[in-house]
Amino acid sequence: MYGLMQSQQLLISTLIEFAARHHGEGEIVSRRVEGDIHRTNYRQLAGRSRKVANALDTLGLAFSDRVATLAWNGYRHLELYFGVSGSGRVLHTLNPRLHPDQIVWICNHAEDQVLCFDMSFLPIVQAIHKRCTTIRHFIALCDADALPKDSGIPGLRSYEAWIASKPATYAWPDFDENSASSMCYTSGTTGNPKGALYSHRSTILHAFSSALPDALNMSARDAVLPVVPMFHVNAWGLPYSAAMTGAKLVFPGPAMDGKSIFDLIETEKVSFAAGVPTVWQMLLTHMQATGQRFTSLKRTVIGGSACPPAMVSAFNDTYGVEVLHAWGMTEMSPLGTVCTLKNKHLTLPKDAQLKVRLKQGRGIYGVDMKIVDGAGAEVPWDGVSYGDLLVKGPWVIAEYFKGEDQSPLVDGWFPTGDVATIDADGFMQITDRTKDVIKSGGEWISSIDVENIAMAHPAVAMAACIGIRHPKWDERPIIAVVKKPGVEVTREDILAFYDGKTAKWQVPDDVVFVESIPLGGTGKMQKTKLREQLRDYRLPTT
Ligand code: AMP
């Protein structure tokens, strides 16, 4: 027997229509690439999202065709979020911080048909457009008069001119909620970047669960500042959960320095902000230097990398802002855990409470977790035993885009590459990482790519890249090098060899010459031993 409830597909178009109807005056404020502050609301945004959907139809795009973006956080990007996915196409957010060669690889792998980009990324698009073989339309997110005449990009048009004459009405199509809605590539794995392909259903379920009080606690009374970029797992889903709750949205555009973020928080009365530790470190440094205080900020979600204890204390104790330490992955849409306290923790002494707050948090409804030992057996939730962390749930990937039938799952569970403990109250804490990648300022650096470049240098016999703790960037890569016998090579020669081969921020901070690199029985480099060997090493202070 079926239930007798109406069957309605969970589609992203319903979010913007809900926000327009119930929170039409809800504000969306953006610091633009142009430098000014732009104001709109959900009603106007819905109209322009419908214009985008109409404009995409005129390009003759098919259902599920990919529309890529290279853009900062702002209202035009948000219109694409709803217009692209709502009309049945797939929004593909590209990470502009990657090396142009990687962006080309990702565009071609995703078979993007359209690329919409902020004018600050014009030089990247000029450098790559000829090699992006599937892109048929290039659209600059600007007014018609800001469009350069001689960009060299064939058929380049302005977004504003493109949507201007299109109707602000649109009959959003009804289709299977399991259809793809957006995609995001992660470099947080070995080999080529891998595409996580989200569905309408997974996106909406994730928005429901992440907005709950013990998760991000979002409401129409909030003003939300996603500093986390919209090209990082859909800004942790905040554009969707904000529309679902009618929260005001405040977008920082390209300005992520401490002063710009502080000014935006104060002028727009931001109550809730989200970002990686590096961004909050810049904000705290600015506040400590100027002696300024928050007047509206109530809580901030910090994730992407482990939140340092000093940061939790500074926000909580000095500024009265609650830190929600959170953990997730591109493969998880991304939210998995949020560290919100239970009643029993509220009466704990400060130090004991801080210990709990530093954990990555407890699973939100929809995400199941387990930790296993080397043989795959579950280890107990006692807060001490640690194991490989596996997850499953309706917004966790089942496979990667064009994954050639190679399921990443183990008995239906997704292995995160993180090592963790879970305590009896269900609070998970990451203790290590098994994946061979380094996270710097919230962005991934593949140690294998860093090693491969060094290994191509004629004087290098062997090279191993490891991450070293860094106060601002969380981790920075260094490369340990064994020279070929009888050959002379300097640190500077090796660092110069990286020029043009990878993004500048992916170049190691230092070269350490070693006699040998520890190898295991199968010839694999033993990085734990190397880390141990270099435990007294300090990064250069430049
Ligand atoms: P990404 O797919 O880029 O979002 O990266 C996901 C990975 O970042 C996780 O598997 C962890 O290794 C790391 N990560 C995310 N959040 C945290 C956190 N709060 N603490 C420690 N590591 C984190």
mmCIF file of C-alpha atoms and ligand atoms in Angstrom, residues 185-188 198 232-233 236 277 302-307 325-332 334 337 358-361 389 414 416-419 428 430 432-433 435 437 439 442-444 474, ligand 1:
data_model
loop_
_atom_site.group_PDB
_atom_site.id
_atom_site.type_symbol
_atom_site.label_atom_id
_atom_site.label_comp_id
_atom_site.label_asym_id
_atom_site.label_seq_id
_atom_site.Cartn_x
_atom_site.Cartn_y
_atom_site.Cartn_z
ATOM 1 C CA TYR A 185 35.729 18.410 -9.350
ATOM 2 C CA THR A 186 37.968 17.555 -6.444
ATOM 3 C CA SER A 187 41.751 17.349 -6.499
ATOM 4 C CA GLY A 188 41.637 15.810 -3.038
ATOM 5 C CA TYR A 198 25.068 16.112 -7.365
ATOM 6 C CA HIS A 232 33.933 24.896 -3.389
ATOM 7 C CA VAL A 233 31.143 22.339 -3.174
ATOM 8 C CA TRP A 236 28.802 24.221 1.310
ATOM 9 C CA PRO A 277 40.385 28.627 8.945
ATOM 10 C CA ILE A 302 34.657 26.699 10.246
ATOM 11 C CA GLY A 303 35.593 23.696 8.148
ATOM 12 C CA GLY A 304 37.626 22.450 5.236
ATOM 13 C CA SER A 305 40.639 22.029 7.549
ATOM 14 C CA ALA A 306 40.967 21.496 11.283
ATOM 15 C CA CYS A 307 40.068 24.569 13.312
ATOM 16 C CA HIS A 325 33.499 23.280 13.711
ATOM 17 C CA ALA A 326 32.316 21.206 10.735
ATOM 18 C CA TRP A 327 33.679 18.486 8.537
ATOM 19 C CA GLY A 328 32.710 17.299 5.094
ATOM 20 C CA MET A 329 33.945 16.588 1.606
ATOM 21 C CA THR A 330 33.250 17.470 -2.014
ATOM 22 C CA GLU A 331 32.038 13.874 -2.292
ATOM 23 C CA MET A 332 29.516 14.566 0.517
ATOM 24 C CA PRO A 334 29.724 18.516 1.604
ATOM 25 C CA THR A 337 29.378 16.528 10.876
ATOM 26 C CA LEU A 358 37.755 21.019 18.736
ATOM 27 C CA LYS A 359 36.253 17.765 17.514
ATOM 28 C CA GLN A 360 34.860 17.792 13.976
ATOM 29 C CA GLY A 361 31.421 17.102 15.426
ATOM 30 C CA LEU A 389 36.440 6.837 8.445
ATOM 31 C CA PHE A 414 32.507 5.730 0.928
ATOM 32 C CA THR A 416 36.914 9.331 3.183
ATOM 33 C CA GLY A 417 40.710 8.987 3.357
ATOM 34 C CA ASP A 418 40.503 10.488 6.857
ATOM 35 C CA VAL A 419 41.428 8.658 10.056
ATOM 36 C CA MET A 428 34.002 12.445 15.469
ATOM 37 C CA ILE A 430 40.028 13.522 12.720
ATOM 38 C CA ASP A 432 45.205 11.747 10.466
ATOM 39 C CA ARG A 433 44.788 11.453 6.720
ATOM 40 C CA LYS A 435 45.286 10.253 1.223
ATOM 41 C CA VAL A 437 47.358 15.225 -0.589
ATOM 42 C CA LYS A 439 45.548 21.090 2.083
ATOM 43 C CA GLY A 442 41.481 25.242 1.893
ATOM 44 C CA GLU A 443 42.849 24.129 -1.513
ATOM 45 C CA TRP A 444 44.376 20.789 -2.386
ATOM 46 C CA ASP A 474 47.363 25.209 7.730
HETATM 47 P P1 AMP B 1 37.168 18.854 0.152
HETATM 48 O O1 AMP B 1 36.662 17.747 -0.674
HETATM 49 O O2 AMP B 1 38.082 19.776 -0.579
HETATM 50 O O3 AMP B 1 36.062 19.561 0.857
HETATM 51 O O4 AMP B 1 38.090 18.226 1.285
HETATM 52 C C1 AMP B 1 37.590 17.275 2.193
HETATM 53 C C2 AMP B 1 38.688 16.903 3.148
HETATM 54 O O5 AMP B 1 39.153 18.064 3.843
HETATM 55 C C3 AMP B 1 38.298 15.941 4.223
HETATM 56 O O6 AMP B 1 38.306 14.588 3.775
HETATM 57 C C4 AMP B 1 39.362 16.216 5.281
HETATM 58 O O7 AMP B 1 40.584 15.587 4.960
HETATM 59 C C5 AMP B 1 39.546 17.706 5.153
HETATM 60 N N1 AMP B 1 38.676 18.415 6.099
HETATM 61 C C6 AMP B 1 37.474 18.981 5.868
HETATM 62 N N2 AMP B 1 36.986 19.553 6.974
HETATM 63 C C7 AMP B 1 37.886 19.324 7.966
HETATM 64 C C8 AMP B 1 37.950 19.634 9.359
HETATM 65 N N3 AMP B 1 36.997 20.320 9.970
HETATM 66 N N4 AMP B 1 39.028 19.205 10.035
HETATM 67 C C9 AMP B 1 40.020 18.516 9.437
HETATM 68 N N5 AMP B 1 40.015 18.202 8.132
HETATM 69 C C10 AMP B 1 38.963 18.590 7.396
#
